[in-house]
């Protein structure tokens, strides 16, 4: 099979690591990097740290308004697809790069495989929610990470081409867990922090960064936490803190340690050793569960509802009081294994490859039918605390 894969933003590079490895062992893959993320710490560091093949082309689209960014990518990707004429276009997740690639392929009648299909936050104010819905609508193969995702698609009347190979993020998490330092002290020293309890924070959603009052509330919550807060800053968040004249307050707060955006293994190292993670990212909520780190999500809804149901994740929005309460409760409440634990075996990428091959040969396997609902336990977490 000739497959064109399109990536552009951090979470997609991470998913491409196990997927490209399997695809290239069996097929001919051409990798497009849209250039949505372009700083060394936002892009190149992932390719180096995760051993992802060099992109065959970088479209260098860069930042911009959603319309301009998505539109430019659509035009440029369509040109590459016209020249490459693949059997299939593979896209990941829910970024503007995902949507642009899906639309470009759909308009050229090229089949689309969507890895991480069926996720929904049910909040259409999130650009990612629109990207997911639109991408699922035009996809031929909808590769779901969870049963909840399969159910979402069914409710929207999509059941053709839907399968449940599991979450490739687990594949990466299991790989990474064997490579990060086992010693918390060693790891923290690397970041110039004494060996002590800490909360890892990441914030980048426009809904949390672009409104001064909201961002000030989050900063107040973090600076008042009774623990060290290690906070790798997304470029947008840094720019907003500067423009609202709040960066000083953060750098001068005694309990905050600001870091630049981190590579994947550095970040996982911190995640594995953190006592709590606070994030508005989608993927980090799930990764926190994989590494058994309690998570406070600075949003009012989540695509990963399983993490909340299992007790590993508490939704706190952006209100300082709720954030403080969630910080306490997530550490003390009972927790159990994630749903779909039987799919966490490090073979999701291989199952996706098999699904693509089955489709290409005219007989798609149906994991949604094949995988029974099992009783759940913690045995598939990537580590034991
Ligand atoms: C994008 C995705 C989001 C994903 C996130 C992971 C969309 C709509 N959003 O959000 O789903 O969770 O990536 O990080 O696609 N910037 C830099 N250097 C870079 C990249 C960005 O300085 O290398 C700055 C620019 O000012 C840019 C801003 O960050 O305008 C936002 O970047 P953008 O790619 O538009 O969205 P993210 O917030 O990163």
mmCIF file of C-alpha atoms and ligand atoms in Angstrom:
data_model
loop_
_atom_site.group_PDB
_atom_site.id
_atom_site.type_symbol
_atom_site.label_atom_id
_atom_site.label_comp_id
_atom_site.label_asym_id
_atom_site.label_seq_id
_atom_site.Cartn_x
_atom_site.Cartn_y
_atom_site.Cartn_z
ATOM 1 C CA UNK A 1 0.000 0.000 0.000
ATOM 2 C CA UNK A 2 1.137 3.536 -0.638
ATOM 3 C CA UNK A 3 0.153 5.621 2.369
ATOM 4 C CA UNK A 4 0.523 9.364 2.873
ATOM 5 C CA UNK A 5 0.576 10.296 6.568
ATOM 6 C CA UNK A 6 -0.008 13.904 7.611
ATOM 7 C CA UNK A 7 1.276 15.331 10.905
ATOM 8 C CA UNK A 8 1.736 18.910 12.072
ATOM 9 C CA UNK A 9 1.486 19.327 15.842
ATOM 10 C CA UNK A 10 3.129 17.833 18.916
ATOM 11 C CA UNK A 11 0.584 15.140 19.810
ATOM 12 C CA UNK A 12 0.642 13.847 16.240
ATOM 13 C CA UNK A 13 4.397 13.417 16.219
ATOM 14 C CA UNK A 14 4.087 11.234 19.307
ATOM 15 C CA UNK A 15 1.401 9.032 17.728
ATOM 16 C CA UNK A 16 3.369 8.780 14.481
ATOM 17 C CA UNK A 17 6.313 7.198 16.318
ATOM 18 C CA UNK A 18 4.878 3.662 16.803
ATOM 19 C CA UNK A 19 2.613 3.923 13.752
ATOM 20 C CA UNK A 20 5.286 4.867 11.206
ATOM 21 C CA UNK A 21 7.507 2.077 12.512
ATOM 22 C CA UNK A 22 4.830 -0.534 11.770
ATOM 23 C CA UNK A 23 3.692 1.038 8.506
ATOM 24 C CA UNK A 24 7.222 1.261 7.118
ATOM 25 C CA UNK A 25 7.890 -2.401 7.943
ATOM 26 C CA UNK A 26 4.947 -3.381 5.747
ATOM 27 C CA UNK A 27 4.164 -0.565 3.306
ATOM 28 C CA UNK A 28 5.395 2.513 1.514
ATOM 29 C CA UNK A 29 4.818 5.592 3.689
ATOM 30 C CA UNK A 30 5.253 9.223 2.594
ATOM 31 C CA UNK A 31 5.250 11.647 5.542
ATOM 32 C CA UNK A 32 3.933 15.207 5.241
ATOM 33 C CA UNK A 33 4.719 17.689 8.054
ATOM 34 C CA UNK A 34 2.408 20.674 7.658
ATOM 35 C CA UNK A 35 4.669 22.906 9.763
ATOM 36 C CA UNK A 36 1.818 23.880 12.122
ATOM 37 C CA UNK A 37 4.361 23.485 14.933
ATOM 38 C CA UNK A 38 7.797 24.699 13.907
ATOM 39 C CA UNK A 39 9.915 25.717 16.940
ATOM 40 C CA UNK A 40 12.691 23.250 17.788
ATOM 41 C CA UNK A 41 11.025 22.406 21.146
ATOM 42 C CA UNK A 42 7.603 22.014 19.538
ATOM 43 C CA UNK A 43 8.647 19.850 16.595
ATOM 44 C CA UNK A 44 12.212 18.739 15.843
ATOM 45 C CA UNK A 45 12.889 17.526 19.400
ATOM 46 C CA UNK A 46 10.111 14.921 19.013
ATOM 47 C CA UNK A 47 11.509 13.591 15.748
ATOM 48 C CA UNK A 48 14.918 13.214 17.384
ATOM 49 C CA UNK A 49 13.723 11.765 20.706
ATOM 50 C CA UNK A 50 11.187 9.346 19.286
ATOM 51 C CA UNK A 51 13.172 8.275 16.258
ATOM 52 C CA UNK A 52 10.431 9.311 13.841
ATOM 53 C CA UNK A 53 11.441 9.210 10.173
ATOM 54 C CA UNK A 54 12.304 12.544 8.550
ATOM 55 C CA UNK A 55 9.263 14.091 6.868
ATOM 56 C CA UNK A 56 9.391 13.711 3.091
ATOM 57 C CA UNK A 57 8.097 17.263 2.852
ATOM 58 C CA UNK A 58 7.592 20.135 5.309
ATOM 59 C CA UNK A 59 4.944 22.574 4.124
ATOM 60 C CA UNK A 60 6.108 25.224 6.632
ATOM 61 C CA UNK A 61 2.613 26.618 7.016
ATOM 62 C CA UNK A 62 3.323 28.112 10.444
ATOM 63 C CA UNK A 63 0.926 29.970 12.735
ATOM 64 C CA UNK A 64 -2.116 32.010 11.800
ATOM 65 C CA UNK A 65 -5.852 32.338 12.246
ATOM 66 C CA UNK A 66 -7.696 29.026 12.097
ATOM 67 C CA UNK A 67 -9.208 29.775 8.684
ATOM 68 C CA UNK A 68 -5.971 30.951 7.103
ATOM 69 C CA UNK A 69 -3.914 28.159 8.673
ATOM 70 C CA UNK A 70 -6.342 25.397 7.710
ATOM 71 C CA UNK A 71 -6.929 26.862 4.232
ATOM 72 C CA UNK A 72 -3.230 27.149 3.412
ATOM 73 C CA UNK A 73 -2.633 23.588 4.566
ATOM 74 C CA UNK A 74 -5.579 22.319 2.511
ATOM 75 C CA UNK A 75 -4.200 23.911 -0.657
ATOM 76 C CA UNK A 76 -0.662 22.656 -0.094
ATOM 77 C CA UNK A 77 -1.642 19.125 0.972
ATOM 78 C CA UNK A 78 -3.949 18.767 -2.045
ATOM 79 C CA UNK A 79 -0.993 19.565 -4.310
ATOM 80 C CA UNK A 80 1.186 16.896 -2.702
ATOM 81 C CA UNK A 81 -1.612 14.315 -2.791
ATOM 82 C CA UNK A 82 -2.223 15.029 -6.463
ATOM 83 C CA UNK A 83 1.432 14.302 -7.173
ATOM 84 C CA UNK A 84 1.697 11.275 -4.833
ATOM 85 C CA UNK A 85 -1.661 9.584 -5.584
ATOM 86 C CA UNK A 86 -1.630 7.336 -2.494
ATOM 87 C CA UNK A 87 -4.027 4.460 -1.802
ATOM 88 C CA UNK A 88 -4.825 6.004 1.555
ATOM 89 C CA UNK A 89 -4.253 9.153 3.631
ATOM 90 C CA UNK A 90 -3.667 8.595 7.349
ATOM 91 C CA UNK A 91 -4.434 11.375 9.847
ATOM 92 C CA UNK A 92 -4.223 11.606 13.642
ATOM 93 C CA UNK A 93 -6.361 13.314 16.228
ATOM 94 C CA UNK A 94 -8.071 16.664 15.970
ATOM 95 C CA UNK A 95 -5.785 19.530 15.007
ATOM 96 C CA UNK A 96 -6.138 21.919 12.096
ATOM 97 C CA UNK A 97 -3.573 19.742 10.282
ATOM 98 C CA UNK A 98 -5.910 16.741 10.706
ATOM 99 C CA UNK A 99 -8.892 18.549 9.226
ATOM 100 C CA UNK A 100 -6.937 20.097 6.350
ATOM 101 C CA UNK A 101 -5.513 16.702 5.350
ATOM 102 C CA UNK A 102 -8.898 14.989 5.598
ATOM 103 C CA UNK A 103 -10.593 17.619 3.435
ATOM 104 C CA UNK A 104 -7.778 17.622 0.882
ATOM 105 C CA UNK A 105 -8.017 13.823 0.555
ATOM 106 C CA UNK A 106 -11.825 13.781 0.489
ATOM 107 C CA UNK A 107 -11.917 16.299 -2.345
ATOM 108 C CA UNK A 108 -9.535 14.131 -4.357
ATOM 109 C CA UNK A 109 -11.588 10.983 -3.548
ATOM 110 C CA UNK A 110 -8.658 9.419 -1.712
ATOM 111 C CA UNK A 111 -9.731 7.141 1.192
ATOM 112 C CA UNK A 112 -8.917 8.438 4.686
ATOM 113 C CA UNK A 113 -7.944 6.531 7.835
ATOM 114 C CA UNK A 114 -8.515 8.493 11.043
ATOM 115 C CA UNK A 115 -6.511 7.382 14.069
ATOM 116 C CA UNK A 116 -8.316 8.520 17.262
ATOM 117 C CA UNK A 117 -11.720 8.622 15.597
ATOM 118 C CA UNK A 118 -14.891 9.095 17.633
ATOM 119 C CA UNK A 119 -13.574 11.269 20.461
ATOM 120 C CA UNK A 120 -16.028 13.982 21.493
ATOM 121 C CA UNK A 121 -15.950 16.699 24.137
ATOM 122 C CA UNK A 122 -19.497 17.808 23.180
ATOM 123 C CA UNK A 123 -18.201 21.386 23.265
ATOM 124 C CA UNK A 124 -18.371 22.937 19.819
ATOM 125 C CA UNK A 125 -16.591 26.065 21.007
ATOM 126 C CA UNK A 126 -13.386 23.983 20.902
ATOM 127 C CA UNK A 127 -11.787 24.138 17.448
ATOM 128 C CA UNK A 128 -10.698 20.528 17.969
ATOM 129 C CA UNK A 129 -14.319 19.345 18.344
ATOM 130 C CA UNK A 130 -15.176 20.743 14.904
ATOM 131 C CA UNK A 131 -12.021 19.171 13.473
ATOM 132 C CA UNK A 132 -12.983 15.751 14.916
ATOM 133 C CA UNK A 133 -16.577 15.804 13.733
ATOM 134 C CA UNK A 134 -15.647 16.903 10.225
ATOM 135 C CA UNK A 135 -12.768 14.437 9.918
ATOM 136 C CA UNK A 136 -14.910 11.504 11.098
ATOM 137 C CA UNK A 137 -17.612 12.460 8.585
ATOM 138 C CA UNK A 138 -15.281 12.095 5.599
ATOM 139 C CA UNK A 139 -13.170 9.161 6.834
ATOM 140 C CA UNK A 140 -13.296 5.682 5.312
ATOM 141 C CA UNK A 141 -11.643 3.915 8.232
ATOM 142 C CA UNK A 142 -12.449 5.166 11.730
ATOM 143 C CA UNK A 143 -9.885 3.728 14.134
ATOM 144 C CA UNK A 144 -11.214 4.227 17.647
ATOM 145 C CA UNK A 145 -9.105 4.251 20.814
ATOM 146 C CA UNK A 146 -12.012 3.426 23.185
ATOM 147 C CA UNK A 147 -15.477 1.858 23.244
ATOM 148 C CA UNK A 148 -16.884 5.256 24.175
ATOM 149 C CA UNK A 149 -15.542 6.572 20.857
ATOM 150 C CA UNK A 150 -17.236 3.725 18.967
ATOM 151 C CA UNK A 151 -20.503 4.574 20.764
ATOM 152 C CA UNK A 152 -20.215 8.261 19.823
ATOM 153 C CA UNK A 153 -19.890 7.349 16.156
ATOM 154 C CA UNK A 154 -22.849 4.967 16.316
ATOM 155 C CA UNK A 155 -24.969 7.701 17.880
ATOM 156 C CA UNK A 156 -24.030 9.953 14.967
ATOM 157 C CA UNK A 157 -25.080 7.231 12.524
ATOM 158 C CA UNK A 158 -21.532 6.223 11.570
ATOM 159 C CA UNK A 159 -20.906 2.492 11.821
ATOM 160 C CA UNK A 160 -19.353 1.613 8.496
ATOM 161 C CA UNK A 161 -15.556 1.322 8.640
ATOM 162 C CA UNK A 162 -15.498 1.687 12.431
ATOM 163 C CA UNK A 163 -13.044 -0.457 14.403
ATOM 164 C CA UNK A 164 -11.538 -0.564 17.876
ATOM 165 C CA UNK A 165 -7.797 -1.165 17.689
ATOM 166 C CA UNK A 166 -7.128 0.718 20.959
ATOM 167 C CA UNK A 167 -4.973 3.723 21.793
ATOM 168 C CA UNK A 168 -1.553 4.115 20.141
ATOM 169 C CA UNK A 169 -0.673 6.482 22.976
ATOM 170 C CA UNK A 170 -0.517 3.452 25.236
ATOM 171 C CA UNK A 171 2.044 1.880 22.867
ATOM 172 C CA UNK A 172 4.208 5.003 23.195
ATOM 173 C CA UNK A 173 3.680 5.296 26.956
ATOM 174 C CA UNK A 174 4.748 1.690 27.541
ATOM 175 C CA UNK A 175 7.869 2.249 25.416
ATOM 176 C CA UNK A 176 8.697 5.507 27.207
ATOM 177 C CA UNK A 177 8.180 4.068 30.705
ATOM 178 C CA UNK A 178 11.147 1.765 30.218
ATOM 179 C CA UNK A 179 13.390 4.671 29.216
ATOM 180 C CA UNK A 180 12.836 7.325 31.858
ATOM 181 C CA UNK A 181 14.838 7.604 35.027
ATOM 182 C CA UNK A 182 13.543 5.448 37.870
ATOM 183 C CA UNK A 183 14.815 7.961 40.429
ATOM 184 C CA UNK A 184 12.749 11.042 41.094
ATOM 185 C CA UNK A 185 15.742 12.849 42.606
ATOM 186 C CA UNK A 186 17.908 12.290 39.495
ATOM 187 C CA UNK A 187 15.184 13.567 37.255
ATOM 188 C CA UNK A 188 14.393 16.677 39.275
ATOM 189 C CA UNK A 189 18.093 17.526 39.579
ATOM 190 C CA UNK A 190 18.198 17.570 35.805
ATOM 191 C CA UNK A 191 15.704 20.449 35.935
ATOM 192 C CA UNK A 192 17.432 22.212 38.810
ATOM 193 C CA UNK A 193 14.720 21.271 41.311
ATOM 194 C CA UNK A 194 15.302 19.622 44.695
ATOM 195 C CA UNK A 195 13.873 16.176 45.304
ATOM 196 C CA UNK A 196 10.455 17.064 46.706
ATOM 197 C CA UNK A 197 6.764 16.452 45.924
ATOM 198 C CA UNK A 198 5.581 18.380 42.887
ATOM 199 C CA UNK A 199 2.673 19.111 40.603
ATOM 200 C CA UNK A 200 3.335 19.158 36.839
ATOM 201 C CA UNK A 201 1.313 21.834 34.985
ATOM 202 C CA UNK A 202 0.629 22.393 31.262
ATOM 203 C CA UNK A 203 -1.738 25.037 29.875
ATOM 204 C CA UNK A 204 -2.268 25.979 26.245
ATOM 205 C CA UNK A 205 -6.018 26.026 25.362
ATOM 206 C CA UNK A 206 -7.103 29.408 23.983
ATOM 207 C CA UNK A 207 -10.097 29.292 26.361
ATOM 208 C CA UNK A 208 -7.632 29.301 29.295
ATOM 209 C CA UNK A 209 -4.903 31.561 27.920
ATOM 210 C CA UNK A 210 -6.596 34.233 25.834
ATOM 211 C CA UNK A 211 -8.845 35.793 28.497
ATOM 212 C CA UNK A 212 -6.865 37.773 31.073
ATOM 213 C CA UNK A 213 -9.286 37.081 33.934
ATOM 214 C CA UNK A 214 -9.336 33.335 33.264
ATOM 215 C CA UNK A 215 -5.550 33.112 32.966
ATOM 216 C CA UNK A 216 -5.106 35.219 36.123
ATOM 217 C CA UNK A 217 -7.393 32.782 37.999
ATOM 218 C CA UNK A 218 -5.322 29.804 36.887
ATOM 219 C CA UNK A 219 -2.091 31.569 37.855
ATOM 220 C CA UNK A 220 -3.583 32.395 41.276
ATOM 221 C CA UNK A 221 -4.580 28.749 41.746
ATOM 222 C CA UNK A 222 -1.119 27.459 40.790
ATOM 223 C CA UNK A 223 0.825 29.972 42.882
ATOM 224 C CA UNK A 224 -1.334 29.104 45.937
ATOM 225 C CA UNK A 225 -0.940 25.317 45.685
ATOM 226 C CA UNK A 226 0.790 23.873 48.754
ATOM 227 C CA UNK A 227 3.453 22.238 46.587
ATOM 228 C CA UNK A 228 6.134 22.920 44.011
ATOM 229 C CA UNK A 229 4.637 23.448 40.523
ATOM 230 C CA UNK A 230 6.828 22.484 37.555
ATOM 231 C CA UNK A 231 5.367 24.230 34.509
ATOM 232 C CA UNK A 232 6.732 23.778 30.963
ATOM 233 C CA UNK A 233 5.372 26.817 29.084
ATOM 234 C CA UNK A 234 3.674 26.504 25.694
ATOM 235 C CA UNK A 235 4.730 29.431 23.439
ATOM 236 C CA UNK A 236 1.201 30.830 23.306
ATOM 237 C CA UNK A 237 0.905 30.800 27.103
ATOM 238 C CA UNK A 238 4.242 32.564 27.492
ATOM 239 C CA UNK A 239 3.186 35.205 24.962
ATOM 240 C CA UNK A 240 -0.139 35.752 26.772
ATOM 241 C CA UNK A 241 1.501 35.984 30.209
ATOM 242 C CA UNK A 242 3.845 38.597 28.757
ATOM 243 C CA UNK A 243 1.114 40.583 27.040
ATOM 244 C CA UNK A 244 -1.048 40.626 30.212
ATOM 245 C CA UNK A 245 2.032 41.649 32.219
ATOM 246 C CA UNK A 246 1.726 38.530 34.402
ATOM 247 C CA UNK A 247 4.989 36.760 33.598
ATOM 248 C CA UNK A 248 6.775 38.492 36.514
ATOM 249 C CA UNK A 249 4.210 37.282 39.028
ATOM 250 C CA UNK A 250 4.770 33.736 37.805
ATOM 251 C CA UNK A 251 8.577 33.803 37.670
ATOM 252 C CA UNK A 252 8.735 35.415 41.103
ATOM 253 C CA UNK A 253 6.321 32.974 42.773
ATOM 254 C CA UNK A 254 8.318 30.815 45.176
ATOM 255 C CA UNK A 255 6.570 27.547 44.351
ATOM 256 C CA UNK A 256 6.676 27.850 40.529
ATOM 257 C CA UNK A 257 9.450 26.492 38.382
ATOM 258 C CA UNK A 258 8.986 27.518 34.724
ATOM 259 C CA UNK A 259 10.549 25.376 32.008
ATOM 260 C CA UNK A 260 10.640 25.640 28.212
ATOM 261 C CA UNK A 261 8.458 23.182 26.245
ATOM 262 C CA UNK A 262 9.969 19.725 26.798
ATOM 263 C CA UNK A 263 10.790 16.757 24.612
ATOM 264 C CA UNK A 264 8.612 13.672 24.986
ATOM 265 C CA UNK A 265 10.874 11.575 27.200
ATOM 266 C CA UNK A 266 11.710 14.542 29.449
ATOM 267 C CA UNK A 267 8.014 15.249 29.846
ATOM 268 C CA UNK A 268 7.129 11.626 30.561
ATOM 269 C CA UNK A 269 9.925 11.530 33.115
ATOM 270 C CA UNK A 270 8.273 14.373 34.989
ATOM 271 C CA UNK A 271 4.799 12.889 34.528
ATOM 272 C CA UNK A 272 5.857 9.535 35.967
ATOM 273 C CA UNK A 273 7.295 11.174 39.091
ATOM 274 C CA UNK A 274 4.726 13.949 39.608
ATOM 275 C CA UNK A 275 2.287 13.657 42.513
ATOM 276 C CA UNK A 276 -0.406 15.361 40.444
ATOM 277 C CA UNK A 277 -0.614 16.736 36.912
ATOM 278 C CA UNK A 278 -2.736 19.803 36.084
ATOM 279 C CA UNK A 279 -3.474 20.202 32.399
ATOM 280 C CA UNK A 280 -5.896 21.404 29.760
ATOM 281 C CA UNK A 281 -4.394 19.044 27.173
ATOM 282 C CA UNK A 282 -6.452 16.131 25.877
ATOM 283 C CA UNK A 283 -3.737 13.514 25.536
ATOM 284 C CA UNK A 284 -1.966 14.240 28.821
ATOM 285 C CA UNK A 285 -5.104 13.285 30.782
ATOM 286 C CA UNK A 286 -4.897 9.803 29.300
ATOM 287 C CA UNK A 287 -1.122 9.563 29.592
ATOM 288 C CA UNK A 288 -1.383 10.516 33.272
ATOM 289 C CA UNK A 289 -3.638 7.482 33.795
ATOM 290 C CA UNK A 290 -1.229 5.216 31.926
ATOM 291 C CA UNK A 291 1.521 6.325 34.312
ATOM 292 C CA UNK A 292 -0.791 6.277 37.342
ATOM 293 C CA UNK A 293 -0.453 9.968 38.101
ATOM 294 C CA UNK A 294 -3.684 11.639 39.336
ATOM 295 C CA UNK A 295 -4.820 14.413 36.984
ATOM 296 C CA UNK A 296 -6.741 17.664 37.459
ATOM 297 C CA UNK A 297 -8.144 18.847 34.143
ATOM 298 C CA UNK A 298 -8.491 22.608 33.767
ATOM 299 C CA UNK A 299 -11.557 22.283 31.548
ATOM 300 C CA UNK A 300 -15.245 21.617 32.122
ATOM 301 C CA UNK A 301 -15.465 18.614 29.846
ATOM 302 C CA UNK A 302 -13.210 15.876 28.525
ATOM 303 C CA UNK A 303 -12.981 13.568 25.527
ATOM 304 C CA UNK A 304 -11.476 10.921 27.813
ATOM 305 C CA UNK A 305 -14.462 10.290 30.079
ATOM 306 C CA UNK A 306 -13.010 6.901 31.084
ATOM 307 C CA UNK A 307 -10.288 8.677 33.047
ATOM 308 C CA UNK A 308 -12.866 10.489 35.191
ATOM 309 C CA UNK A 309 -14.992 7.350 35.649
ATOM 310 C CA UNK A 310 -11.936 5.431 36.870
ATOM 311 C CA UNK A 311 -11.145 8.119 39.482
ATOM 312 C CA UNK A 312 -7.808 9.210 37.970
ATOM 313 C CA UNK A 313 -9.042 12.538 36.640
ATOM 314 C CA UNK A 314 -11.122 15.382 38.141
ATOM 315 C CA UNK A 315 -12.544 18.191 35.989
ATOM 316 C CA UNK A 316 -11.985 21.573 37.622
ATOM 317 C CA UNK A 317 -12.561 24.180 34.900
ATOM 318 C CA UNK A 318 -10.522 27.349 35.478
ATOM 319 C CA UNK A 319 -11.953 28.472 38.827
ATOM 320 C CA UNK A 320 -9.254 28.774 41.544
ATOM 321 C CA UNK A 321 -11.447 27.306 44.326
ATOM 322 C CA UNK A 322 -12.448 24.318 42.216
ATOM 323 C CA UNK A 323 -8.829 23.784 41.202
ATOM 324 C CA UNK A 324 -7.681 23.788 44.862
ATOM 325 C CA UNK A 325 -10.454 21.344 45.848
ATOM 326 C CA UNK A 326 -9.727 19.065 42.889
ATOM 327 C CA UNK A 327 -6.021 19.038 43.779
ATOM 328 C CA UNK A 328 -6.957 17.570 47.178
ATOM 329 C CA UNK A 329 -9.742 15.223 46.085
ATOM 330 C CA UNK A 330 -7.924 13.631 43.140
ATOM 331 C CA UNK A 331 -5.172 12.478 45.477
ATOM 332 C CA UNK A 332 -7.499 10.906 48.024
ATOM 333 C CA UNK A 333 -10.420 9.444 46.052
ATOM 334 C CA UNK A 334 -10.598 5.740 45.142
ATOM 335 C CA UNK A 335 -9.213 4.795 41.735
ATOM 336 C CA UNK A 336 -9.588 1.766 39.515
ATOM 337 C CA UNK A 337 -8.384 0.504 36.143
ATOM 338 C CA UNK A 338 -9.282 2.324 32.958
ATOM 339 C CA UNK A 339 -11.995 0.906 30.738
ATOM 340 C CA UNK A 340 -10.639 -0.912 27.652
ATOM 341 C CA UNK A 341 -7.638 -2.093 29.675
ATOM 342 C CA UNK A 342 -7.472 -5.299 27.635
ATOM 343 C CA UNK A 343 -6.532 -3.200 24.592
ATOM 344 C CA UNK A 344 -3.528 -1.759 26.428
ATOM 345 C CA UNK A 345 -0.970 -4.289 25.318
ATOM 346 C CA UNK A 346 1.374 -2.141 23.213
ATOM 347 C CA UNK A 347 -0.061 -3.542 19.965
ATOM 348 C CA UNK A 348 -2.568 -0.872 18.937
ATOM 349 C CA UNK A 349 -0.363 0.338 16.055
ATOM 350 C CA UNK A 350 -0.062 -3.235 14.785
ATOM 351 C CA UNK A 351 -3.856 -3.667 14.956
ATOM 352 C CA UNK A 352 -4.310 -0.411 13.026
ATOM 353 C CA UNK A 353 -1.904 -1.718 10.377
ATOM 354 C CA UNK A 354 -3.895 -4.979 10.195
ATOM 355 C CA UNK A 355 -7.115 -3.021 9.862
ATOM 356 C CA UNK A 356 -5.690 -0.998 6.951
ATOM 357 C CA UNK A 357 -4.479 -4.169 5.246
ATOM 358 C CA UNK A 358 -7.834 -5.892 5.742
ATOM 359 C CA UNK A 359 -9.566 -2.928 4.137
ATOM 360 C CA UNK A 360 -7.057 -2.842 1.262
ATOM 361 C CA UNK A 361 -7.598 -6.531 0.633
ATOM 362 C CA UNK A 362 -11.346 -6.068 0.851
ATOM 363 C CA UNK A 363 -12.036 -7.701 4.203
ATOM 364 C CA UNK A 364 -11.747 -5.283 7.121
ATOM 365 C CA UNK A 365 -11.439 -6.970 10.503
ATOM 366 C CA UNK A 366 -13.882 -5.671 13.065
ATOM 367 C CA UNK A 367 -12.252 -5.242 16.442
ATOM 368 C CA UNK A 368 -15.383 -3.646 17.844
ATOM 369 C CA UNK A 369 -17.103 -6.991 17.386
ATOM 370 C CA UNK A 370 -14.101 -9.119 18.276
ATOM 371 C CA UNK A 371 -13.076 -7.576 21.580
ATOM 372 C CA UNK A 372 -15.267 -8.622 24.512
ATOM 373 C CA UNK A 373 -15.957 -6.355 27.478
ATOM 374 C CA UNK A 374 -13.546 -7.722 30.057
ATOM 375 C CA UNK A 375 -13.455 -7.252 33.784
ATOM 376 C CA UNK A 376 -10.900 -4.566 34.480
ATOM 377 C CA UNK A 377 -7.816 -4.496 36.615
ATOM 378 C CA UNK A 378 -4.721 -2.387 36.998
ATOM 379 C CA UNK A 379 -2.404 -4.921 35.450
ATOM 380 C CA UNK A 380 -2.078 -3.036 32.185
ATOM 381 C CA UNK A 381 -0.921 0.240 33.668
ATOM 382 C CA UNK A 382 2.576 0.901 32.447
ATOM 383 C CA UNK A 383 3.947 1.045 35.971
ATOM 384 C CA UNK A 384 2.982 0.337 39.513
ATOM 385 C CA UNK A 385 3.195 3.106 42.077
HETATM 386 C C1 LIG B 1 -2.521 22.813 18.544
HETATM 387 C C2 LIG B 1 -3.849 22.067 18.349
HETATM 388 C C3 LIG B 1 -4.260 21.441 19.676
HETATM 389 C C4 LIG B 1 -3.145 20.616 20.284
HETATM 390 C C5 LIG B 1 -1.890 21.466 20.387
HETATM 391 C C6 LIG B 1 -0.725 20.698 20.950
HETATM 392 C C7 LIG B 1 -5.388 23.069 16.708
HETATM 393 C C8 LIG B 1 -6.638 23.820 16.514
HETATM 394 N N1 LIG B 1 -4.922 22.970 17.961
HETATM 395 O O1 LIG B 1 -2.778 23.881 19.443
HETATM 396 O O2 LIG B 1 -5.374 20.600 19.454
HETATM 397 O O3 LIG B 1 -3.546 20.178 21.570
HETATM 398 O O4 LIG B 1 -1.556 21.935 19.066
HETATM 399 O O5 LIG B 1 0.299 21.597 21.339
HETATM 400 O O6 LIG B 1 -4.851 22.560 15.761
HETATM 401 N N2 LIG B 1 3.576 28.651 18.391
HETATM 402 C C9 LIG B 1 4.931 28.907 18.434
HETATM 403 N N3 LIG B 1 5.765 27.933 17.964
HETATM 404 C C10 LIG B 1 5.315 26.769 17.451
HETATM 405 C C11 LIG B 1 3.927 26.534 17.403
HETATM 406 C C12 LIG B 1 3.074 27.487 17.886
HETATM 407 O O7 LIG B 1 5.379 29.950 18.878
HETATM 408 O O8 LIG B 1 6.136 25.928 17.050
HETATM 409 C C13 LIG B 1 2.673 29.679 18.938
HETATM 410 C C14 LIG B 1 2.176 30.634 17.902
HETATM 411 O O9 LIG B 1 2.060 31.880 18.493
HETATM 412 C C15 LIG B 1 0.792 30.130 17.576
HETATM 413 C C16 LIG B 1 0.359 29.535 18.911
HETATM 414 O O10 LIG B 1 1.545 29.030 19.511
HETATM 415 O O11 LIG B 1 -0.046 31.099 17.099
HETATM 416 C C17 LIG B 1 -0.638 28.437 18.811
HETATM 417 O O12 LIG B 1 -0.182 27.402 17.944
HETATM 418 P P1 LIG B 1 -1.249 26.548 17.086
HETATM 419 O O13 LIG B 1 -0.546 25.480 16.324
HETATM 420 O O14 LIG B 1 -2.129 27.448 16.331
HETATM 421 O O15 LIG B 1 -2.152 25.852 18.177
HETATM 422 P P2 LIG B 1 -1.817 25.128 19.550
HETATM 423 O O16 LIG B 1 -2.334 25.953 20.634
HETATM 424 O O17 LIG B 1 -0.397 24.685 19.662
#
